[in-house]
Amino acid sequence: KDAAVTTGFDISADGQLLFHSDTAGILRCTDLRMGKLTFERQLHESKIGGCSVNCSGQLLATASNDRTIGIWDLRKLNEAVNQYEYR
């Protein structure tokens, strides 16, 4: 299987965290101060084309090729706060 390619990213308002998504549907977070990956979670079954963290740093939006937009609470990523289907 080919390695996943980064398809979207956003930086927290304080500039400390980099959120990046990929073609495998995984979201990762890197702490830029330490240069370390802090977590990775499978959020979608298909490519995440974009991700955006809100200014409070608590919510993240993702848009995927699985035809869903997810709103996620970054404090507990086990399930989406809201998920919307689109055509």
PDB file of N, CA and C in Angstrom:
ATOM      1  N   LYS A   1       0.850  -1.190   0.000  1.00  0.00           N
ATOM      2  CA  LYS A   1       0.000   0.000   0.000  1.00  0.00           C
ATOM      3  C   LYS A   1       0.886   1.241   0.000  1.00  0.00           C
ATOM      4  N   ASP A   2       0.487   2.242  -0.780  1.00  0.00           N
ATOM      5  CA  ASP A   2       1.250   3.489  -0.854  1.00  0.00           C
ATOM      6  C   ASP A   2       1.134   4.277   0.445  1.00  0.00           C
ATOM      7  N   ALA A   3       2.155   5.045   0.744  1.00  0.00           N
ATOM      8  CA  ALA A   3       2.131   5.914   1.923  1.00  0.00           C
ATOM      9  C   ALA A   3       1.112   7.021   1.712  1.00  0.00           C
ATOM     10  N   ALA A   4       0.443   7.381   2.790  1.00  0.00           N
ATOM     11  CA  ALA A   4      -0.546   8.454   2.720  1.00  0.00           C
ATOM     12  C   ALA A   4       0.156   9.785   2.477  1.00  0.00           C
ATOM     13  N   VAL A   5      -0.538  10.668   1.785  1.00  0.00           N
ATOM     14  CA  VAL A   5      -0.013  11.990   1.447  1.00  0.00           C
ATOM     15  C   VAL A   5      -0.805  13.034   2.232  1.00  0.00           C
ATOM     16  N   THR A   6      -0.124  14.028   2.767  1.00  0.00           N
ATOM     17  CA  THR A   6      -0.791  15.107   3.483  1.00  0.00           C
ATOM     18  C   THR A   6      -1.661  15.900   2.515  1.00  0.00           C
ATOM     19  N   THR A   7      -2.909  16.130   2.913  1.00  0.00           N
ATOM     20  CA  THR A   7      -3.861  16.812   2.044  1.00  0.00           C
ATOM     21  C   THR A   7      -4.439  18.080   2.650  1.00  0.00           C
ATOM     22  N   GLY A   8      -4.236  18.292   3.931  1.00  0.00           N
ATOM     23  CA  GLY A   8      -4.748  19.484   4.578  1.00  0.00           C
ATOM     24  C   GLY A   8      -4.007  19.747   5.870  1.00  0.00           C
ATOM     25  N   PHE A   9      -3.982  21.011   6.277  1.00  0.00           N
ATOM     26  CA  PHE A   9      -3.349  21.335   7.556  1.00  0.00           C
ATOM     27  C   PHE A   9      -3.874  22.658   8.077  1.00  0.00           C
ATOM     28  N   ASP A  10      -3.717  22.849   9.383  1.00  0.00           N
ATOM     29  CA  ASP A  10      -4.038  24.108  10.040  1.00  0.00           C
ATOM     30  C   ASP A  10      -3.172  24.203  11.291  1.00  0.00           C
ATOM     31  N   ILE A  11      -2.936  25.413  11.741  1.00  0.00           N
ATOM     32  CA  ILE A  11      -2.126  25.659  12.929  1.00  0.00           C
ATOM     33  C   ILE A  11      -3.020  26.304  13.983  1.00  0.00           C
ATOM     34  N   SER A  12      -2.872  25.878  15.237  1.00  0.00           N
ATOM     35  CA  SER A  12      -3.660  26.451  16.332  1.00  0.00           C
ATOM     36  C   SER A  12      -3.377  27.944  16.452  1.00  0.00           C
ATOM     37  N   ALA A  13      -4.325  28.670  17.035  1.00  0.00           N
ATOM     38  CA  ALA A  13      -4.212  30.127  17.156  1.00  0.00           C
ATOM     39  C   ALA A  13      -2.960  30.556  17.914  1.00  0.00           C
ATOM     40  N   ASP A  14      -2.508  29.731  18.857  1.00  0.00           N
ATOM     41  CA  ASP A  14      -1.301  30.072  19.620  1.00  0.00           C
ATOM     42  C   ASP A  14      -0.013  29.673  18.899  1.00  0.00           C
ATOM     43  N   GLY A  15      -0.140  29.033  17.730  1.00  0.00           N
ATOM     44  CA  GLY A  15       1.018  28.652  16.932  1.00  0.00           C
ATOM     45  C   GLY A  15       1.792  27.454  17.461  1.00  0.00           C
ATOM     46  N   GLN A  16       1.224  26.731  18.407  1.00  0.00           N
ATOM     47  CA  GLN A  16       1.953  25.627  19.031  1.00  0.00           C
ATOM     48  C   GLN A  16       1.643  24.254  18.443  1.00  0.00           C
ATOM     49  N   LEU A  17       0.473  24.097  17.837  1.00  0.00           N
ATOM     50  CA  LEU A  17       0.056  22.789  17.328  1.00  0.00           C
ATOM     51  C   LEU A  17      -0.231  22.840  15.833  1.00  0.00           C
ATOM     52  N   LEU A  18       0.247  21.840  15.126  1.00  0.00           N
ATOM     53  CA  LEU A  18      -0.017  21.678  13.699  1.00  0.00           C
ATOM     54  C   LEU A  18      -0.931  20.474  13.527  1.00  0.00           C
ATOM     55  N   PHE A  19      -2.101  20.689  12.945  1.00  0.00           N
ATOM     56  CA  PHE A  19      -3.031  19.606  12.633  1.00  0.00           C
ATOM     57  C   PHE A  19      -2.891  19.309  11.150  1.00  0.00           C
ATOM     58  N   HIS A  20      -2.718  18.036  10.804  1.00  0.00           N
ATOM     59  CA  HIS A  20      -2.559  17.681   9.394  1.00  0.00           C
ATOM     60  C   HIS A  20      -3.316  16.400   9.091  1.00  0.00           C
ATOM     61  N   SER A  21      -3.978  16.417   7.938  1.00  0.00           N
ATOM     62  CA  SER A  21      -4.803  15.287   7.504  1.00  0.00           C
ATOM     63  C   SER A  21      -4.186  14.654   6.262  1.00  0.00           C
ATOM     64  N   ASP A  22      -4.678  13.436   5.932  1.00  0.00           N
ATOM     65  CA  ASP A  22      -4.061  12.748   4.803  1.00  0.00           C
ATOM     66  C   ASP A  22      -5.059  11.975   3.944  1.00  0.00           C
ATOM     67  N   THR A  23      -4.522  11.330   2.911  1.00  0.00           N
ATOM     68  CA  THR A  23      -5.332  10.592   1.944  1.00  0.00           C
ATOM     69  C   THR A  23      -5.930   9.313   2.524  1.00  0.00           C
ATOM     70  N   ALA A  24      -5.480   8.873   3.690  1.00  0.00           N
ATOM     71  CA  ALA A  24      -6.006   7.662   4.322  1.00  0.00           C
ATOM     72  C   ALA A  24      -7.123   7.967   5.325  1.00  0.00           C
ATOM     73  N   GLY A  25      -7.482   9.248   5.499  1.00  0.00           N
ATOM     74  CA  GLY A  25      -8.540   9.612   6.433  1.00  0.00           C
ATOM     75  C   GLY A  25      -8.070   9.803   7.864  1.00  0.00           C
ATOM     76  N   ILE A  26      -6.770   9.995   8.036  1.00  0.00           N
ATOM     77  CA  ILE A  26      -6.184  10.129   9.369  1.00  0.00           C
ATOM     78  C   ILE A  26      -5.876  11.597   9.657  1.00  0.00           C
ATOM     79  N   LEU A  27      -6.163  12.005  10.889  1.00  0.00           N
ATOM     80  CA  LEU A  27      -5.784  13.325  11.380  1.00  0.00           C
ATOM     81  C   LEU A  27      -4.642  13.142  12.358  1.00  0.00           C
ATOM     82  N   ARG A  28      -3.620  13.960  12.219  1.00  0.00           N
ATOM     83  CA  ARG A  28      -2.476  13.941  13.134  1.00  0.00           C
ATOM     84  C   ARG A  28      -2.287  15.324  13.730  1.00  0.00           C
ATOM     85  N   CYS A  29      -1.687  15.357  14.911  1.00  0.00           N
ATOM     86  CA  CYS A  29      -1.350  16.615  15.562  1.00  0.00           C
ATOM     87  C   CYS A  29       0.114  16.564  15.974  1.00  0.00           C
ATOM     88  N   THR A  30       0.850  17.587  15.590  1.00  0.00           N
ATOM     89  CA  THR A  30       2.263  17.695  15.947  1.00  0.00           C
ATOM     90  C   THR A  30       2.452  18.920  16.827  1.00  0.00           C
ATOM     91  N   ASP A  31       3.137  18.731  17.947  1.00  0.00           N
ATOM     92  CA  ASP A  31       3.496  19.840  18.830  1.00  0.00           C
ATOM     93  C   ASP A  31       4.739  20.494  18.233  1.00  0.00           C
ATOM     94  N   LEU A  32       4.599  21.707  17.747  1.00  0.00           N
ATOM     95  CA  LEU A  32       5.702  22.384  17.055  1.00  0.00           C
ATOM     96  C   LEU A  32       6.819  22.806  17.999  1.00  0.00           C
ATOM     97  N   ARG A  33       6.517  22.962  19.286  1.00  0.00           N
ATOM     98  CA  ARG A  33       7.549  23.329  20.253  1.00  0.00           C
ATOM     99  C   ARG A  33       8.536  22.191  20.452  1.00  0.00           C
ATOM    100  N   MET A  34       8.011  20.956  20.480  1.00  0.00           N
ATOM    101  CA  MET A  34       8.855  19.786  20.710  1.00  0.00           C
ATOM    102  C   MET A  34       9.193  19.038  19.428  1.00  0.00           C
ATOM    103  N   GLY A  35       8.455  19.355  18.353  1.00  0.00           N
ATOM    104  CA  GLY A  35       8.664  18.640  17.100  1.00  0.00           C
ATOM    105  C   GLY A  35       8.227  17.190  17.176  1.00  0.00           C
ATOM    106  N   LYS A  36       7.206  16.905  18.011  1.00  0.00           N
ATOM    107  CA  LYS A  36       6.754  15.525  18.211  1.00  0.00           C
ATOM    108  C   LYS A  36       5.285  15.366  17.844  1.00  0.00           C
ATOM    109  N   LEU A  37       4.978  14.213  17.284  1.00  0.00           N
ATOM    110  CA  LEU A  37       3.603  13.841  17.008  1.00  0.00           C
ATOM    111  C   LEU A  37       2.905  13.573  18.338  1.00  0.00           C
ATOM    112  N   THR A  38       1.779  14.251  18.594  1.00  0.00           N
ATOM    113  CA  THR A  38       1.088  14.068  19.870  1.00  0.00           C
ATOM    114  C   THR A  38      -0.075  13.089  19.771  1.00  0.00           C
ATOM    115  N   PHE A  39      -0.716  13.005  18.601  1.00  0.00           N
ATOM    116  CA  PHE A  39      -1.746  11.983  18.406  1.00  0.00           C
ATOM    117  C   PHE A  39      -2.022  11.804  16.933  1.00  0.00           C
ATOM    118  N   GLU A  40      -2.641  10.658  16.625  1.00  0.00           N
ATOM    119  CA  GLU A  40      -3.187  10.405  15.292  1.00  0.00           C
ATOM    120  C   GLU A  40      -4.441   9.571  15.459  1.00  0.00           C
ATOM    121  N   ARG A  41      -5.472   9.934  14.699  1.00  0.00           N
ATOM    122  CA  ARG A  41      -6.763   9.251  14.784  1.00  0.00           C
ATOM    123  C   ARG A  41      -7.337   9.066  13.389  1.00  0.00           C
ATOM    124  N   GLN A  42      -7.926   7.896  13.162  1.00  0.00           N
ATOM    125  CA  GLN A  42      -8.659   7.626  11.923  1.00  0.00           C
ATOM    126  C   GLN A  42     -10.022   8.276  12.070  1.00  0.00           C
ATOM    127  N   LEU A  43     -10.281   9.376  11.367  1.00  0.00           N
ATOM    128  CA  LEU A  43     -11.546  10.091  11.490  1.00  0.00           C
ATOM    129  C   LEU A  43     -12.511   9.797  10.352  1.00  0.00           C
ATOM    130  N   HIS A  44     -11.991   9.455   9.184  1.00  0.00           N
ATOM    131  CA  HIS A  44     -12.817   9.173   8.010  1.00  0.00           C
ATOM    132  C   HIS A  44     -12.282   7.928   7.315  1.00  0.00           C
ATOM    133  N   GLU A  45     -13.141   7.324   6.503  1.00  0.00           N
ATOM    134  CA  GLU A  45     -12.728   6.141   5.750  1.00  0.00           C
ATOM    135  C   GLU A  45     -11.982   6.505   4.473  1.00  0.00           C
ATOM    136  N   SER A  46     -12.143   7.744   4.033  1.00  0.00           N
ATOM    137  CA  SER A  46     -11.512   8.212   2.794  1.00  0.00           C
ATOM    138  C   SER A  46     -10.680   9.454   3.068  1.00  0.00           C
ATOM    139  N   LYS A  47     -10.043   9.930   2.034  1.00  0.00           N
ATOM    140  CA  LYS A  47      -9.202  11.127   2.097  1.00  0.00           C
ATOM    141  C   LYS A  47      -9.882  12.281   2.821  1.00  0.00           C
ATOM    142  N   ILE A  48      -9.142  12.919   3.724  1.00  0.00           N
ATOM    143  CA  ILE A  48      -9.589  14.171   4.329  1.00  0.00           C
ATOM    144  C   ILE A  48      -8.965  15.278   3.490  1.00  0.00           C
ATOM    145  N   GLY A  49      -9.799  16.021   2.794  1.00  0.00           N
ATOM    146  CA  GLY A  49      -9.304  17.052   1.895  1.00  0.00           C
ATOM    147  C   GLY A  49      -8.915  18.338   2.593  1.00  0.00           C
ATOM    148  N   GLY A  50      -9.404  18.515   3.807  1.00  0.00           N
ATOM    149  CA  GLY A  50      -9.075  19.729   4.543  1.00  0.00           C
ATOM    150  C   GLY A  50      -9.459  19.606   5.998  1.00  0.00           C
ATOM    151  N   CYS A  51      -8.742  20.337   6.825  1.00  0.00           N
ATOM    152  CA  CYS A  51      -9.069  20.391   8.251  1.00  0.00           C
ATOM    153  C   CYS A  51      -8.829  21.813   8.733  1.00  0.00           C
ATOM    154  N   SER A  52      -9.655  22.227   9.702  1.00  0.00           N
ATOM    155  CA  SER A  52      -9.549  23.581  10.208  1.00  0.00           C
ATOM    156  C   SER A  52      -9.896  23.592  11.691  1.00  0.00           C
ATOM    157  N   VAL A  53      -8.993  24.141  12.510  1.00  0.00           N
ATOM    158  CA  VAL A  53      -9.218  24.236  13.946  1.00  0.00           C
ATOM    159  C   VAL A  53      -9.777  25.621  14.263  1.00  0.00           C
ATOM    160  N   ASN A  54     -10.741  25.694  15.210  1.00  0.00           N
ATOM    161  CA  ASN A  54     -11.307  27.008  15.545  1.00  0.00           C
ATOM    162  C   ASN A  54     -10.356  27.773  16.467  1.00  0.00           C
ATOM    163  N   CYS A  55     -10.638  29.048  16.668  1.00  0.00           N
ATOM    164  CA  CYS A  55      -9.704  29.908  17.402  1.00  0.00           C
ATOM    165  C   CYS A  55      -9.558  29.527  18.866  1.00  0.00           C
ATOM    166  N   SER A  56     -10.546  28.835  19.462  1.00  0.00           N
ATOM    167  CA  SER A  56     -10.410  28.394  20.858  1.00  0.00           C
ATOM    168  C   SER A  56      -9.524  27.158  20.973  1.00  0.00           C
ATOM    169  N   GLY A  57      -9.301  26.476  19.850  1.00  0.00           N
ATOM    170  CA  GLY A  57      -8.477  25.265  19.853  1.00  0.00           C
ATOM    171  C   GLY A  57      -9.204  24.042  20.368  1.00  0.00           C
ATOM    172  N   GLN A  58     -10.525  24.126  20.506  1.00  0.00           N
ATOM    173  CA  GLN A  58     -11.284  22.991  21.028  1.00  0.00           C
ATOM    174  C   GLN A  58     -12.036  22.211  19.955  1.00  0.00           C
ATOM    175  N   LEU A  59     -12.374  22.864  18.847  1.00  0.00           N
ATOM    176  CA  LEU A  59     -13.135  22.213  17.787  1.00  0.00           C
ATOM    177  C   LEU A  59     -12.345  22.187  16.490  1.00  0.00           C
ATOM    178  N   LEU A  60     -12.569  21.120  15.728  1.00  0.00           N
ATOM    179  CA  LEU A  60     -11.904  20.960  14.441  1.00  0.00           C
ATOM    180  C   LEU A  60     -12.943  20.515  13.427  1.00  0.00           C
ATOM    181  N   ALA A  61     -12.877  21.060  12.223  1.00  0.00           N
ATOM    182  CA  ALA A  61     -13.758  20.639  11.133  1.00  0.00           C
ATOM    183  C   ALA A  61     -12.929  19.885  10.105  1.00  0.00           C
ATOM    184  N   THR A  62     -13.500  18.800   9.566  1.00  0.00           N
ATOM    185  CA  THR A  62     -12.845  18.036   8.506  1.00  0.00           C
ATOM    186  C   THR A  62     -13.826  17.845   7.360  1.00  0.00           C
ATOM    187  N   ALA A  63     -13.307  17.794   6.150  1.00  0.00           N
ATOM    188  CA  ALA A  63     -14.111  17.498   4.960  1.00  0.00           C
ATOM    189  C   ALA A  63     -13.450  16.326   4.251  1.00  0.00           C
ATOM    190  N   SER A  64     -14.246  15.310   3.937  1.00  0.00           N
ATOM    191  CA  SER A  64     -13.680  14.068   3.414  1.00  0.00           C
ATOM    192  C   SER A  64     -14.307  13.657   2.092  1.00  0.00           C
ATOM    193  N   ASN A  65     -13.561  12.842   1.351  1.00  0.00           N
ATOM    194  CA  ASN A  65     -14.092  12.255   0.115  1.00  0.00           C
ATOM    195  C   ASN A  65     -15.157  11.206   0.398  1.00  0.00           C
ATOM    196  N   ASP A  66     -15.378  10.845   1.671  1.00  0.00           N
ATOM    197  CA  ASP A  66     -16.482   9.938   1.989  1.00  0.00           C
ATOM    198  C   ASP A  66     -17.819  10.687   2.012  1.00  0.00           C
ATOM    199  N   ARG A  67     -17.783  11.951   1.558  1.00  0.00           N
ATOM    200  CA  ARG A  67     -18.948  12.827   1.421  1.00  0.00           C
ATOM    201  C   ARG A  67     -19.517  13.270   2.771  1.00  0.00           C
ATOM    202  N   THR A  68     -18.625  13.430   3.760  1.00  0.00           N
ATOM    203  CA  THR A  68     -19.060  13.947   5.053  1.00  0.00           C
ATOM    204  C   THR A  68     -18.148  15.087   5.502  1.00  0.00           C
ATOM    205  N   ILE A  69     -18.757  15.981   6.257  1.00  0.00           N
ATOM    206  CA  ILE A  69     -18.024  17.023   6.968  1.00  0.00           C
ATOM    207  C   ILE A  69     -18.201  16.691   8.442  1.00  0.00           C
ATOM    208  N   GLY A  70     -17.104  16.624   9.168  1.00  0.00           N
ATOM    209  CA  GLY A  70     -17.171  16.297  10.585  1.00  0.00           C
ATOM    210  C   GLY A  70     -16.760  17.482  11.438  1.00  0.00           C
ATOM    211  N   ILE A  71     -17.454  17.662  12.548  1.00  0.00           N
ATOM    212  CA  ILE A  71     -17.071  18.630  13.564  1.00  0.00           C
ATOM    213  C   ILE A  71     -16.640  17.807  14.769  1.00  0.00           C
ATOM    214  N   TRP A  72     -15.411  18.015  15.223  1.00  0.00           N
ATOM    215  CA  TRP A  72     -14.793  17.175  16.258  1.00  0.00           C
ATOM    216  C   TRP A  72     -14.394  18.007  17.469  1.00  0.00           C
ATOM    217  N   ASP A  73     -14.598  17.459  18.647  1.00  0.00           N
ATOM    218  CA  ASP A  73     -14.107  18.050  19.884  1.00  0.00           C
ATOM    219  C   ASP A  73     -12.703  17.483  20.095  1.00  0.00           C
ATOM    220  N   LEU A  74     -11.695  18.329  20.041  1.00  0.00           N
ATOM    221  CA  LEU A  74     -10.306  17.853  20.127  1.00  0.00           C
ATOM    222  C   LEU A  74      -9.962  17.262  21.489  1.00  0.00           C
ATOM    223  N   ARG A  75     -10.771  17.496  22.498  1.00  0.00           N
ATOM    224  CA  ARG A  75     -10.518  16.934  23.821  1.00  0.00           C
ATOM    225  C   ARG A  75     -10.950  15.482  23.904  1.00  0.00           C
ATOM    226  N   LYS A  76     -11.821  15.049  22.983  1.00  0.00           N
ATOM    227  CA  LYS A  76     -12.291  13.654  22.939  1.00  0.00           C
ATOM    228  C   LYS A  76     -12.671  13.311  21.505  1.00  0.00           C
ATOM    229  N   LEU A  77     -11.764  12.735  20.784  1.00  0.00           N
ATOM    230  CA  LEU A  77     -11.941  12.483  19.352  1.00  0.00           C
ATOM    231  C   LEU A  77     -12.589  11.138  19.023  1.00  0.00           C
ATOM    232  N   ASN A  78     -13.240  10.488  19.997  1.00  0.00           N
ATOM    233  CA  ASN A  78     -13.775   9.163  19.714  1.00  0.00           C
ATOM    234  C   ASN A  78     -14.969   9.181  18.759  1.00  0.00           C
ATOM    235  N   GLU A  79     -15.723  10.296  18.722  1.00  0.00           N
ATOM    236  CA  GLU A  79     -16.794  10.415  17.739  1.00  0.00           C
ATOM    237  C   GLU A  79     -17.044  11.884  17.424  1.00  0.00           C
ATOM    238  N   ALA A  80     -17.608  12.108  16.248  1.00  0.00           N
ATOM    239  CA  ALA A  80     -17.862  13.483  15.810  1.00  0.00           C
ATOM    240  C   ALA A  80     -18.955  14.129  16.659  1.00  0.00           C
ATOM    241  N   VAL A  81     -18.802  15.415  16.944  1.00  0.00           N
ATOM    242  CA  VAL A  81     -19.848  16.183  17.620  1.00  0.00           C
ATOM    243  C   VAL A  81     -21.045  16.292  16.680  1.00  0.00           C
ATOM    244  N   ASN A  82     -20.772  16.581  15.432  1.00  0.00           N
ATOM    245  CA  ASN A  82     -21.772  16.630  14.354  1.00  0.00           C
ATOM    246  C   ASN A  82     -21.129  16.110  13.077  1.00  0.00           C
ATOM    247  N   GLN A  83     -21.945  15.490  12.257  1.00  0.00           N
ATOM    248  CA  GLN A  83     -21.453  15.040  10.971  1.00  0.00           C
ATOM    249  C   GLN A  83     -22.525  15.326   9.936  1.00  0.00           C
ATOM    250  N   TYR A  84     -22.114  15.896   8.831  1.00  0.00           N
ATOM    251  CA  TYR A  84     -23.026  16.309   7.782  1.00  0.00           C
ATOM    252  C   TYR A  84     -22.646  15.620   6.481  1.00  0.00           C
ATOM    253  N   GLU A  85     -23.639  15.098   5.777  1.00  0.00           N
ATOM    254  CA  GLU A  85     -23.398  14.505   4.467  1.00  0.00           C
ATOM    255  C   GLU A  85     -23.578  15.582   3.410  1.00  0.00           C
ATOM    256  N   TYR A  86     -22.823  15.478   2.344  1.00  0.00           N
ATOM    257  CA  TYR A  86     -22.969  16.399   1.229  1.00  0.00           C
ATOM    258  C   TYR A  86     -22.864  15.630  -0.064  1.00  0.00           C
ATOM    259  N   ARG A  87     -23.338  16.244  -1.129  1.00  0.00           N
ATOM    260  CA  ARG A  87     -23.324  15.592  -2.455  1.00  0.00           C
ATOM    261  C   ARG A  87     -22.232  16.145  -3.316  1.00  0.00           C
TER     262      ARG A  87
END
